Amino acid sequence: VQLQASGGGLVQAGGSLRLSCAGSGLTFSTHTMGWFRQAPGKEREFVAANNWSGRSTRYSDSVKGRFTISRDNAKNTVYLQMNSVTPEDTAVYSCAAKNSPSGILGASAWWYQYRGQGTQVTVSS
């Protein structure tokens, strides 16, 4: 299984960025997909998750109302639309996957079976 995140970069505060995570080697349409982030000197933090259909979502309080998770099962890809970003959103963002036909939305990194490499997001003030 491979999960590859992309789309990171440098963005000004108040701006937007869209991250993508492409999966291979798994039945993407049965997996819960999650986004996590880790800032320097901090622990990994849950950001968002959606279930296999994409109709059920979960967000951390810190990003609720600003970030949107979505997916395209035909493309084996999950997205994270980041709006109204702040310097506190600066981190390495990575995606994770867990086979969950029942649609459970995990918020702990240990719950996920697979984790990919991250993409750096830097928000300037």
CSV table of N, CA, C and O in Angstrom, one decimal:
chain,number,residue,atom,x,y,z
A,1,VAL,N,0.8,-1.2,0.0
A,1,VAL,CA,0.0,0.0,0.0
A,1,VAL,C,0.9,1.2,0.0
A,1,VAL,O,1.8,1.3,0.8
A,2,GLN,N,0.5,2.2,-0.8
A,2,GLN,CA,1.2,3.4,-0.9
A,2,GLN,C,0.2,4.6,-0.8
A,2,GLN,O,-0.8,4.6,-1.5
A,3,LEU,N,0.5,5.6,0.0
A,3,LEU,CA,-0.2,6.8,0.1
A,3,LEU,C,0.7,8.0,-0.1
A,3,LEU,O,1.7,8.1,0.6
A,4,GLN,N,0.4,8.8,-1.1
A,4,GLN,CA,1.3,9.9,-1.5
A,4,GLN,C,0.6,11.2,-1.4
A,4,GLN,O,-0.3,11.4,-2.2
A,5,ALA,N,1.0,12.0,-0.5
A,5,ALA,CA,0.4,13.3,-0.3
A,5,ALA,C,1.1,14.3,-1.2
A,5,ALA,O,2.4,14.2,-1.4
A,6,SER,N,0.4,15.3,-1.7
A,6,SER,CA,1.0,16.4,-2.5
A,6,SER,C,0.2,17.6,-2.4
A,6,SER,O,-0.9,17.6,-1.8
A,7,GLY,N,0.7,18.7,-2.9
A,7,GLY,CA,0.0,20.0,-3.0
A,7,GLY,C,0.4,21.0,-1.9
A,7,GLY,O,-0.1,22.1,-1.9
A,8,GLY,N,1.3,20.6,-1.1
A,8,GLY,CA,1.8,21.6,-0.1
A,8,GLY,C,2.6,22.7,-0.7
A,8,GLY,O,3.0,22.7,-1.9
A,9,GLY,N,2.9,23.7,0.1
A,9,GLY,CA,3.7,24.8,-0.3
A,9,GLY,C,3.6,25.9,0.6
A,9,GLY,O,3.3,25.8,1.8
A,10,LEU,N,4.0,27.1,0.1
A,10,LEU,CA,4.0,28.3,0.9
A,10,LEU,C,2.8,29.1,0.5
A,10,LEU,O,2.5,29.4,-0.6
A,11,VAL,N,2.0,29.6,1.5
A,11,VAL,CA,0.8,30.3,1.3
A,11,VAL,C,0.8,31.4,2.4
A,11,VAL,O,1.2,31.2,3.5
A,12,GLN,N,0.2,32.6,2.0
A,12,GLN,CA,0.0,33.7,3.0
A,12,GLN,C,-1.2,33.4,3.9
A,12,GLN,O,-2.1,32.7,3.5
A,13,ALA,N,-1.1,34.0,5.0
A,13,ALA,CA,-2.2,33.9,6.0
A,13,ALA,C,-3.5,34.4,5.3
A,13,ALA,O,-3.5,35.4,4.6
A,14,GLY,N,-4.6,33.7,5.5
A,14,GLY,CA,-5.8,34.0,4.9
A,14,GLY,C,-6.1,33.4,3.5
A,14,GLY,O,-7.2,33.5,3.0
A,15,GLY,N,-5.0,32.8,3.0
A,15,GLY,CA,-5.1,32.1,1.7
A,15,GLY,C,-5.7,30.7,1.8
A,15,GLY,O,-6.1,30.2,2.8
A,16,SER,N,-5.6,30.0,0.6
A,16,SER,CA,-6.1,28.7,0.5
A,16,SER,C,-5.1,27.8,-0.1
A,16,SER,O,-4.2,28.2,-0.9
A,17,LEU,N,-5.3,26.5,0.1
A,17,LEU,CA,-4.4,25.5,-0.4
A,17,LEU,C,-5.2,24.2,-0.5
A,17,LEU,O,-6.1,23.9,0.4
A,18,ARG,N,-5.0,23.4,-1.5
A,18,ARG,CA,-5.6,22.1,-1.7
A,18,ARG,C,-4.6,21.0,-1.7
A,18,ARG,O,-3.8,20.9,-2.6
A,19,LEU,N,-4.7,20.1,-0.7
A,19,LEU,CA,-3.8,18.9,-0.7
A,19,LEU,C,-4.5,17.7,-1.3
A,19,LEU,O,-5.8,17.6,-1.2
A,20,SER,N,-3.7,16.8,-1.8
A,20,SER,CA,-4.2,15.6,-2.4
A,20,SER,C,-3.5,14.4,-1.8
A,20,SER,O,-2.3,14.6,-1.4
A,21,CYS,N,-4.1,13.3,-1.7
A,21,CYS,CA,-3.4,12.1,-1.3
A,21,CYS,C,-3.9,10.9,-2.2
A,21,CYS,O,-5.1,10.6,-2.1
A,22,ALA,N,-3.0,10.4,-3.0
A,22,ALA,CA,-3.3,9.3,-3.9
A,22,ALA,C,-2.9,8.0,-3.3
A,22,ALA,O,-1.8,7.8,-2.8
A,23,GLY,N,-3.9,7.0,-3.3
A,23,GLY,CA,-3.6,5.7,-2.7
A,23,GLY,C,-3.5,4.7,-3.8
A,23,GLY,O,-4.1,4.8,-4.9
A,24,SER,N,-2.6,3.7,-3.6
A,24,SER,CA,-2.5,2.6,-4.5
A,24,SER,C,-2.2,1.3,-3.6
A,24,SER,O,-1.8,1.4,-2.5
A,25,GLY,N,-2.6,0.2,-4.2
A,25,GLY,CA,-2.4,-1.1,-3.5
A,25,GLY,C,-3.5,-1.4,-2.5
A,25,GLY,O,-3.3,-2.3,-1.7
A,26,LEU,N,-4.6,-0.7,-2.5
A,26,LEU,CA,-5.7,-0.9,-1.6
A,26,LEU,C,-7.0,-0.7,-2.2
A,26,LEU,O,-7.1,0.0,-3.3
A,27,THR,N,-8.0,-1.3,-1.7
A,27,THR,CA,-9.4,-1.1,-2.2
A,27,THR,C,-9.9,0.2,-1.6
A,27,THR,O,-10.5,0.3,-0.5
A,28,PHE,N,-9.6,1.3,-2.3
A,28,PHE,CA,-9.8,2.7,-1.7
A,28,PHE,C,-11.2,2.9,-1.2
A,28,PHE,O,-11.4,3.5,-0.2
A,29,SER,N,-12.1,2.3,-2.0
A,29,SER,CA,-13.6,2.6,-1.7
A,29,SER,C,-14.1,2.0,-0.4
A,29,SER,O,-15.3,2.2,-0.1
A,30,THR,N,-13.3,1.2,0.3
A,30,THR,CA,-13.8,0.6,1.5
A,30,THR,C,-13.0,1.2,2.7
A,30,THR,O,-13.2,0.8,3.9
A,31,HIS,N,-12.1,2.2,2.5
A,31,HIS,CA,-11.3,2.7,3.5
A,31,HIS,C,-11.7,4.0,4.0
A,31,HIS,O,-12.1,4.9,3.2
A,32,THR,N,-11.7,4.2,5.3
A,32,THR,CA,-11.7,5.5,5.9
A,32,THR,C,-10.4,6.2,5.7
A,32,THR,O,-9.3,5.6,5.8
A,33,MET,N,-10.4,7.4,5.3
A,33,MET,CA,-9.2,8.2,5.0
A,33,MET,C,-9.1,9.4,6.0
A,33,MET,O,-10.1,10.0,6.3
A,34,GLY,N,-7.9,9.6,6.5
A,34,GLY,CA,-7.7,10.6,7.5
A,34,GLY,C,-6.5,11.5,7.1
A,34,GLY,O,-5.6,11.1,6.4
A,35,TRP,N,-6.6,12.7,7.5
A,35,TRP,CA,-5.5,13.7,7.4
A,35,TRP,C,-4.9,14.0,8.8
A,35,TRP,O,-5.7,14.2,9.7
A,36,PHE,N,-3.6,14.0,8.9
A,36,PHE,CA,-3.0,14.4,10.1
A,36,PHE,C,-1.9,15.4,9.8
A,36,PHE,O,-1.5,15.6,8.7
A,37,ARG,N,-1.5,16.1,10.8
A,37,ARG,CA,-0.4,17.1,10.6
A,37,ARG,C,0.5,17.1,11.9
A,37,ARG,O,0.1,16.7,13.0
A,38,GLN,N,1.8,17.5,11.6
A,38,GLN,CA,2.8,17.5,12.7
A,38,GLN,C,3.6,18.8,12.5
A,38,GLN,O,4.3,18.9,11.4
A,39,ALA,N,3.6,19.7,13.4
A,39,ALA,CA,4.4,20.9,13.4
A,39,ALA,C,5.7,20.6,14.2
A,39,ALA,O,5.7,19.7,15.0
A,40,PRO,N,6.7,21.3,13.9
A,40,PRO,CA,8.0,21.1,14.6
A,40,PRO,C,7.9,21.2,16.1
A,40,PRO,O,7.3,22.1,16.6
A,41,GLY,N,8.4,20.2,16.8
A,41,GLY,CA,8.4,20.2,18.2
A,41,GLY,C,7.0,19.8,18.8
A,41,GLY,O,6.9,19.9,20.0
A,42,LYS,N,6.1,19.4,18.0
A,42,LYS,CA,4.7,19.1,18.5
A,42,LYS,C,4.4,17.7,18.1
A,42,LYS,O,4.9,17.1,17.1
A,43,GLU,N,3.4,17.1,18.8
A,43,GLU,CA,2.9,15.8,18.4
A,43,GLU,C,2.0,15.8,17.2
A,43,GLU,O,1.5,16.8,16.8
A,44,ARG,N,1.9,14.6,16.6
A,44,ARG,CA,1.0,14.5,15.4
A,44,ARG,C,-0.4,14.8,15.9
A,44,ARG,O,-0.9,14.4,16.9
A,45,GLU,N,-1.1,15.5,15.0
A,45,GLU,CA,-2.5,16.0,15.4
A,45,GLU,C,-3.5,15.6,14.3
A,45,GLU,O,-3.2,15.7,13.1
A,46,PHE,N,-4.6,15.1,14.7
A,46,PHE,CA,-5.7,14.7,13.8
A,46,PHE,C,-6.2,16.0,13.2
A,46,PHE,O,-6.4,17.0,13.9
A,47,VAL,N,-6.5,15.9,11.9
A,47,VAL,CA,-7.1,17.1,11.2
A,47,VAL,C,-8.5,16.8,10.7
A,47,VAL,O,-9.5,17.5,11.1
A,48,ALA,N,-8.7,15.7,9.9
A,48,ALA,CA,-10.0,15.4,9.4
A,48,ALA,C,-10.0,14.0,8.9
A,48,ALA,O,-9.0,13.4,8.6
A,49,ALA,N,-11.2,13.4,8.7
A,49,ALA,CA,-11.4,12.1,8.2
A,49,ALA,C,-12.7,12.0,7.5
A,49,ALA,O,-13.7,12.8,7.8
A,50,ASN,N,-12.8,11.1,6.5
A,50,ASN,CA,-14.1,10.8,5.9
A,50,ASN,C,-14.2,9.3,5.7
A,50,ASN,O,-13.2,8.6,5.6
A,51,ASN,N,-15.5,8.9,5.6
A,51,ASN,CA,-15.7,7.4,5.5
A,51,ASN,C,-15.6,7.0,4.0
A,51,ASN,O,-15.4,7.9,3.1
A,52,TRP,N,-15.9,5.8,3.8
A,52,TRP,CA,-15.6,5.2,2.4
A,52,TRP,C,-16.4,5.9,1.4
A,52,TRP,O,-16.0,6.0,0.2
A,53,SER,N,-17.6,6.4,1.7
A,53,SER,CA,-18.5,7.1,0.7
A,53,SER,C,-18.2,8.5,0.6
A,53,SER,O,-18.6,9.2,-0.4
A,54,GLY,N,-17.5,9.1,1.6
A,54,GLY,CA,-17.3,10.5,1.7
A,54,GLY,C,-18.4,11.3,2.3
A,54,GLY,O,-18.3,12.5,2.5
A,55,ARG,N,-19.5,10.6,2.6
A,55,ARG,CA,-20.7,11.4,3.1
A,55,ARG,C,-20.6,11.6,4.6
A,55,ARG,O,-21.4,12.5,5.1
A,56,SER,N,-19.8,10.9,5.3
A,56,SER,CA,-19.6,11.2,6.7
A,56,SER,C,-18.2,11.7,6.9
A,56,SER,O,-17.2,11.2,6.4
A,57,THR,N,-18.1,12.8,7.7
A,57,THR,CA,-16.8,13.5,7.9
A,57,THR,C,-16.7,13.8,9.4
A,57,THR,O,-17.6,13.9,10.2
A,58,ARG,N,-15.4,14.1,9.7
A,58,ARG,CA,-15.1,14.4,11.1
A,58,ARG,C,-13.9,15.4,11.1
A,58,ARG,O,-13.0,15.2,10.3
A,59,TYR,N,-13.9,16.4,11.9
A,59,TYR,CA,-12.9,17.4,11.9
A,59,TYR,C,-12.4,17.7,13.3
A,59,TYR,O,-13.2,17.6,14.3
A,60,SER,N,-11.2,18.2,13.4
A,60,SER,CA,-10.7,18.7,14.7
A,60,SER,C,-11.3,20.1,14.9
A,60,SER,O,-11.6,20.8,13.9
A,61,ASP,N,-11.4,20.5,16.1
A,61,ASP,CA,-12.0,21.8,16.4
A,61,ASP,C,-11.1,22.9,15.8
A,61,ASP,O,-11.7,24.0,15.4
A,62,SER,N,-9.9,22.7,15.7
A,62,SER,CA,-9.0,23.7,15.2
A,62,SER,C,-9.1,24.0,13.7
A,62,SER,O,-8.7,25.1,13.3
A,63,VAL,N,-9.7,23.1,13.0
A,63,VAL,CA,-9.9,23.4,11.5
A,63,VAL,C,-11.3,23.4,11.1
A,63,VAL,O,-11.6,23.7,9.9
A,64,LYS,N,-12.2,23.0,12.0
A,64,LYS,CA,-13.7,23.0,11.6
A,64,LYS,C,-14.1,24.3,11.1
A,64,LYS,O,-13.9,25.4,11.7
A,65,GLY,N,-14.8,24.3,10.0
A,65,GLY,CA,-15.3,25.5,9.4
A,65,GLY,C,-14.3,26.2,8.4
A,65,GLY,O,-14.7,27.1,7.6
A,66,ARG,N,-13.1,25.7,8.4
A,66,ARG,CA,-12.1,26.3,7.5
A,66,ARG,C,-11.6,25.2,6.5
A,66,ARG,O,-11.3,25.5,5.3
A,67,PHE,N,-11.5,24.0,6.9
A,67,PHE,CA,-11.0,22.9,6.1
A,67,PHE,C,-12.1,22.0,5.7
A,67,PHE,O,-13.1,21.8,6.4
A,68,THR,N,-12.0,21.4,4.5
A,68,THR,CA,-13.0,20.4,4.0
A,68,THR,C,-12.3,19.2,3.4
A,68,THR,O,-11.4,19.3,2.5
A,69,ILE,N,-12.7,18.0,3.9
A,69,ILE,CA,-12.1,16.8,3.4
A,69,ILE,C,-13.1,16.2,2.3
A,69,ILE,O,-14.4,16.3,2.6
A,70,SER,N,-12.6,15.7,1.3
A,70,SER,CA,-13.5,15.1,0.2
A,70,SER,C,-12.7,14.0,-0.4
A,70,SER,O,-11.5,13.8,-0.2
A,71,ARG,N,-13.3,13.2,-1.3
A,71,ARG,CA,-12.6,12.1,-1.9
A,71,ARG,C,-13.3,11.8,-3.3
A,71,ARG,O,-14.4,12.1,-3.5
A,72,ASP,N,-12.4,11.2,-4.1
A,72,ASP,CA,-12.9,10.7,-5.4
A,72,ASP,C,-12.4,9.3,-5.5
A,72,ASP,O,-11.3,9.0,-5.8
A,73,ASN,N,-13.4,8.3,-5.2
A,73,ASN,CA,-13.0,6.9,-5.2
A,73,ASN,C,-12.6,6.4,-6.6
A,73,ASN,O,-11.8,5.5,-6.7
A,74,ALA,N,-13.1,7.0,-7.6
A,74,ALA,CA,-12.7,6.6,-9.0
A,74,ALA,C,-11.2,6.9,-9.3
A,74,ALA,O,-10.6,6.3,-10.1
A,75,LYS,N,-10.7,7.9,-8.5
A,75,LYS,CA,-9.3,8.3,-8.7
A,75,LYS,C,-8.4,7.9,-7.5
A,75,LYS,O,-7.2,8.2,-7.5
A,76,ASN,N,-9.0,7.1,-6.6
A,76,ASN,CA,-8.3,6.7,-5.4
A,76,ASN,C,-7.6,7.9,-4.7
A,76,ASN,O,-6.4,7.8,-4.3
A,77,THR,N,-8.3,9.0,-4.6
A,77,THR,CA,-7.7,10.2,-4.0
A,77,THR,C,-8.6,10.8,-3.0
A,77,THR,O,-9.8,10.9,-3.2
A,78,VAL,N,-8.0,11.3,-1.9
A,78,VAL,CA,-8.7,12.1,-0.9
A,78,VAL,C,-8.0,13.5,-1.0
A,78,VAL,O,-6.8,13.6,-1.2
A,79,TYR,N,-8.9,14.5,-0.7
A,79,TYR,CA,-8.4,15.9,-0.8
A,79,TYR,C,-8.6,16.6,0.6
A,79,TYR,O,-9.5,16.2,1.4
A,80,LEU,N,-7.9,17.6,0.8
A,80,LEU,CA,-8.1,18.5,1.9
A,80,LEU,C,-8.0,19.9,1.4
A,80,LEU,O,-6.9,20.4,1.1
A,81,GLN,N,-9.2,20.6,1.4
A,81,GLN,CA,-9.2,22.0,1.0
A,81,GLN,C,-9.0,22.8,2.2
A,81,GLN,O,-9.8,22.7,3.2
A,82,MET,N,-8.0,23.6,2.2
A,82,MET,CA,-7.7,24.5,3.4
A,82,MET,C,-7.9,25.9,3.0
A,82,MET,O,-7.3,26.5,2.1
A,83,ASN,N,-8.9,26.5,3.7
A,83,ASN,CA,-9.2,27.9,3.5
A,83,ASN,C,-8.9,28.7,4.8
A,83,ASN,O,-8.8,28.2,5.9
A,84,SER,N,-8.7,30.0,4.6
A,84,SER,CA,-8.5,30.9,5.8
A,84,SER,C,-7.3,30.4,6.7
A,84,SER,O,-7.5,30.4,7.9
A,85,VAL,N,-6.3,30.0,6.0
A,85,VAL,CA,-5.2,29.4,6.8
A,85,VAL,C,-4.5,30.5,7.7
A,85,VAL,O,-4.5,31.7,7.4
A,86,THR,N,-3.9,30.0,8.7
A,86,THR,CA,-3.1,30.9,9.7
A,86,THR,C,-1.7,30.3,9.9
A,86,THR,O,-1.5,29.1,9.5
A,87,PRO,N,-0.8,31.0,10.4
A,87,PRO,CA,0.5,30.5,10.7
A,87,PRO,C,0.5,29.2,11.6
A,87,PRO,O,1.4,28.4,11.5
A,88,GLU,N,-0.6,29.1,12.4
A,88,GLU,CA,-0.7,27.9,13.2
A,88,GLU,C,-1.0,26.6,12.4
A,88,GLU,O,-0.9,25.5,13.0
A,89,ASP,N,-1.3,26.8,11.2
A,89,ASP,CA,-1.6,25.6,10.3
A,89,ASP,C,-0.3,25.1,9.7
A,89,ASP,O,-0.3,24.1,9.0
A,90,THR,N,0.8,25.8,9.9
A,90,THR,CA,2.1,25.3,9.4
A,90,THR,C,2.5,24.0,10.0
A,90,THR,O,2.5,23.8,11.2
A,91,ALA,N,2.7,23.0,9.1
A,91,ALA,CA,3.0,21.6,9.5
A,91,ALA,C,3.3,20.8,8.3
A,91,ALA,O,3.1,21.2,7.2
A,92,VAL,N,3.7,19.5,8.6
A,92,VAL,CA,3.8,18.5,7.6
A,92,VAL,C,2.5,17.8,7.6
A,92,VAL,O,2.1,17.2,8.7
A,93,TYR,N,1.8,17.7,6.5
A,93,TYR,CA,0.5,17.1,6.4
A,93,TYR,C,0.6,15.7,5.8
A,93,TYR,O,1.3,15.6,4.7
A,94,SER,N,0.0,14.7,6.3
A,94,SER,CA,0.1,13.4,5.8
A,94,SER,C,-1.3,12.7,5.8
A,94,SER,O,-2.2,13.1,6.6
A,95,CYS,N,-1.5,11.7,5.0
A,95,CYS,CA,-2.8,11.0,5.0
A,95,CYS,C,-2.6,9.6,5.6
A,95,CYS,O,-1.5,9.0,5.6
A,96,ALA,N,-3.7,9.0,6.0
A,96,ALA,CA,-3.7,7.7,6.5
A,96,ALA,C,-5.0,6.9,6.1
A,96,ALA,O,-6.0,7.6,5.7
A,97,ALA,N,-4.9,5.6,6.1
A,97,ALA,CA,-6.1,4.8,5.6
A,97,ALA,C,-6.3,3.6,6.6
A,97,ALA,O,-5.4,3.0,7.1
A,98,LYS,N,-7.6,3.3,6.7
A,98,LYS,CA,-8.0,2.1,7.5
A,98,LYS,C,-9.2,1.5,6.8
A,98,LYS,O,-10.2,2.2,6.5
A,99,ASN,N,-9.1,0.2,6.6
A,99,ASN,CA,-10.2,-0.5,6.0
A,99,ASN,C,-11.4,-0.5,6.9
A,99,ASN,O,-11.3,-1.1,8.0
A,100,SER,N,-12.5,0.1,6.6
A,100,SER,CA,-13.6,0.3,7.5
A,100,SER,C,-14.9,0.4,6.7
A,100,SER,O,-15.5,1.4,6.5
A,101,PRO,N,-15.4,-0.8,6.2
A,101,PRO,CA,-16.7,-0.8,5.5
A,101,PRO,C,-17.9,-0.2,6.3
A,101,PRO,O,-18.9,0.2,5.8
A,102,SER,N,-17.7,-0.3,7.7
A,102,SER,CA,-18.8,0.2,8.5
A,102,SER,C,-18.7,1.7,8.7
A,102,SER,O,-19.7,2.3,9.2
A,103,GLY,N,-17.7,2.3,8.2
A,103,GLY,CA,-17.6,3.8,8.2
A,103,GLY,C,-17.2,4.5,9.4
A,103,GLY,O,-17.5,5.6,9.7
A,104,ILE,N,-16.4,3.8,10.3
A,104,ILE,CA,-15.9,4.4,11.5
A,104,ILE,C,-14.9,5.5,11.1
A,104,ILE,O,-14.1,5.3,10.2
A,105,LEU,N,-14.9,6.6,11.8
A,105,LEU,CA,-14.0,7.7,11.6
A,105,LEU,C,-13.1,7.8,12.7
A,105,LEU,O,-13.4,8.5,13.7
A,106,GLY,N,-11.9,7.3,12.6
A,106,GLY,CA,-10.9,7.3,13.7
A,106,GLY,C,-10.2,8.7,13.7
A,106,GLY,O,-10.0,9.3,12.7
A,107,ALA,N,-9.8,9.1,14.9
A,107,ALA,CA,-9.1,10.3,15.1
A,107,ALA,C,-7.8,10.1,15.7
A,107,ALA,O,-7.0,11.1,16.0
A,108,SER,N,-7.4,8.9,16.0
A,108,SER,CA,-6.1,8.6,16.5
A,108,SER,C,-5.2,7.9,15.4
A,108,SER,O,-5.7,7.0,14.7
A,109,ALA,N,-4.0,8.4,15.4
A,109,ALA,CA,-3.1,7.9,14.3
A,109,ALA,C,-2.9,6.4,14.5
A,109,ALA,O,-2.8,5.7,13.4
A,110,TRP,N,-2.9,5.8,15.7
A,110,TRP,CA,-2.6,4.4,15.9
A,110,TRP,C,-3.8,3.6,15.3
A,110,TRP,O,-3.6,2.4,15.0
A,111,TRP,N,-5.0,4.1,15.1
A,111,TRP,CA,-6.1,3.4,14.6
A,111,TRP,C,-6.0,3.0,13.1
A,111,TRP,O,-6.5,2.0,12.7
A,112,TYR,N,-5.2,3.8,12.4
A,112,TYR,CA,-5.1,3.6,11.0
A,112,TYR,C,-4.0,2.6,10.6
A,112,TYR,O,-3.1,2.4,11.3
A,113,GLN,N,-4.3,1.8,9.6
A,113,GLN,CA,-3.5,0.8,9.1
A,113,GLN,C,-2.3,1.3,8.3
A,113,GLN,O,-1.2,0.7,8.4
A,114,TYR,N,-2.5,2.3,7.5
A,114,TYR,CA,-1.5,2.7,6.6
A,114,TYR,C,-1.3,4.2,6.7
A,114,TYR,O,-2.3,5.0,6.9
A,115,ARG,N,-0.1,4.7,6.6
A,115,ARG,CA,0.2,6.1,6.7
A,115,ARG,C,1.2,6.4,5.6
A,115,ARG,O,2.1,5.6,5.3
A,116,GLY,N,1.1,7.6,5.0
A,116,GLY,CA,1.9,7.9,3.9
A,116,GLY,C,2.9,9.0,4.3
A,116,GLY,O,2.9,9.5,5.4
A,117,GLN,N,3.8,9.4,3.3
A,117,GLN,CA,4.7,10.5,3.5
A,117,GLN,C,3.9,11.8,3.4
A,117,GLN,O,2.9,11.8,2.9
A,118,GLY,N,4.5,12.8,4.1
A,118,GLY,CA,3.8,14.0,4.2
A,118,GLY,C,4.2,15.1,3.1
A,118,GLY,O,5.1,14.9,2.4
A,119,THR,N,3.4,16.2,3.2
A,119,THR,CA,3.8,17.3,2.3
A,119,THR,C,3.8,18.5,3.2
A,119,THR,O,2.9,18.7,4.1
A,120,GLN,N,4.8,19.4,3.0
A,120,GLN,CA,5.0,20.5,3.9
A,120,GLN,C,4.0,21.7,3.5
A,120,GLN,O,4.0,22.1,2.3
A,121,VAL,N,3.4,22.2,4.5
A,121,VAL,CA,2.6,23.4,4.3
A,121,VAL,C,3.1,24.5,5.2
A,121,VAL,O,3.3,24.3,6.5
A,122,THR,N,3.5,25.6,4.7
A,122,THR,CA,4.0,26.7,5.4
A,122,THR,C,3.1,28.0,5.2
A,122,THR,O,2.9,28.4,4.0
A,123,VAL,N,2.6,28.5,6.3
A,123,VAL,CA,1.8,29.7,6.2
A,123,VAL,C,2.5,30.9,6.7
A,123,VAL,O,3.0,30.9,7.9
A,124,SER,N,2.7,31.9,5.9
A,124,SER,CA,3.4,33.1,6.3
A,124,SER,C,2.4,34.2,6.8
A,124,SER,O,1.3,34.3,6.3
A,125,SER,N,2.9,34.9,7.8
A,125,SER,CA,2.0,36.0,8.3
A,125,SER,C,2.1,37.3,7.6
A,125,SER,O,3.0,37.5,6.8
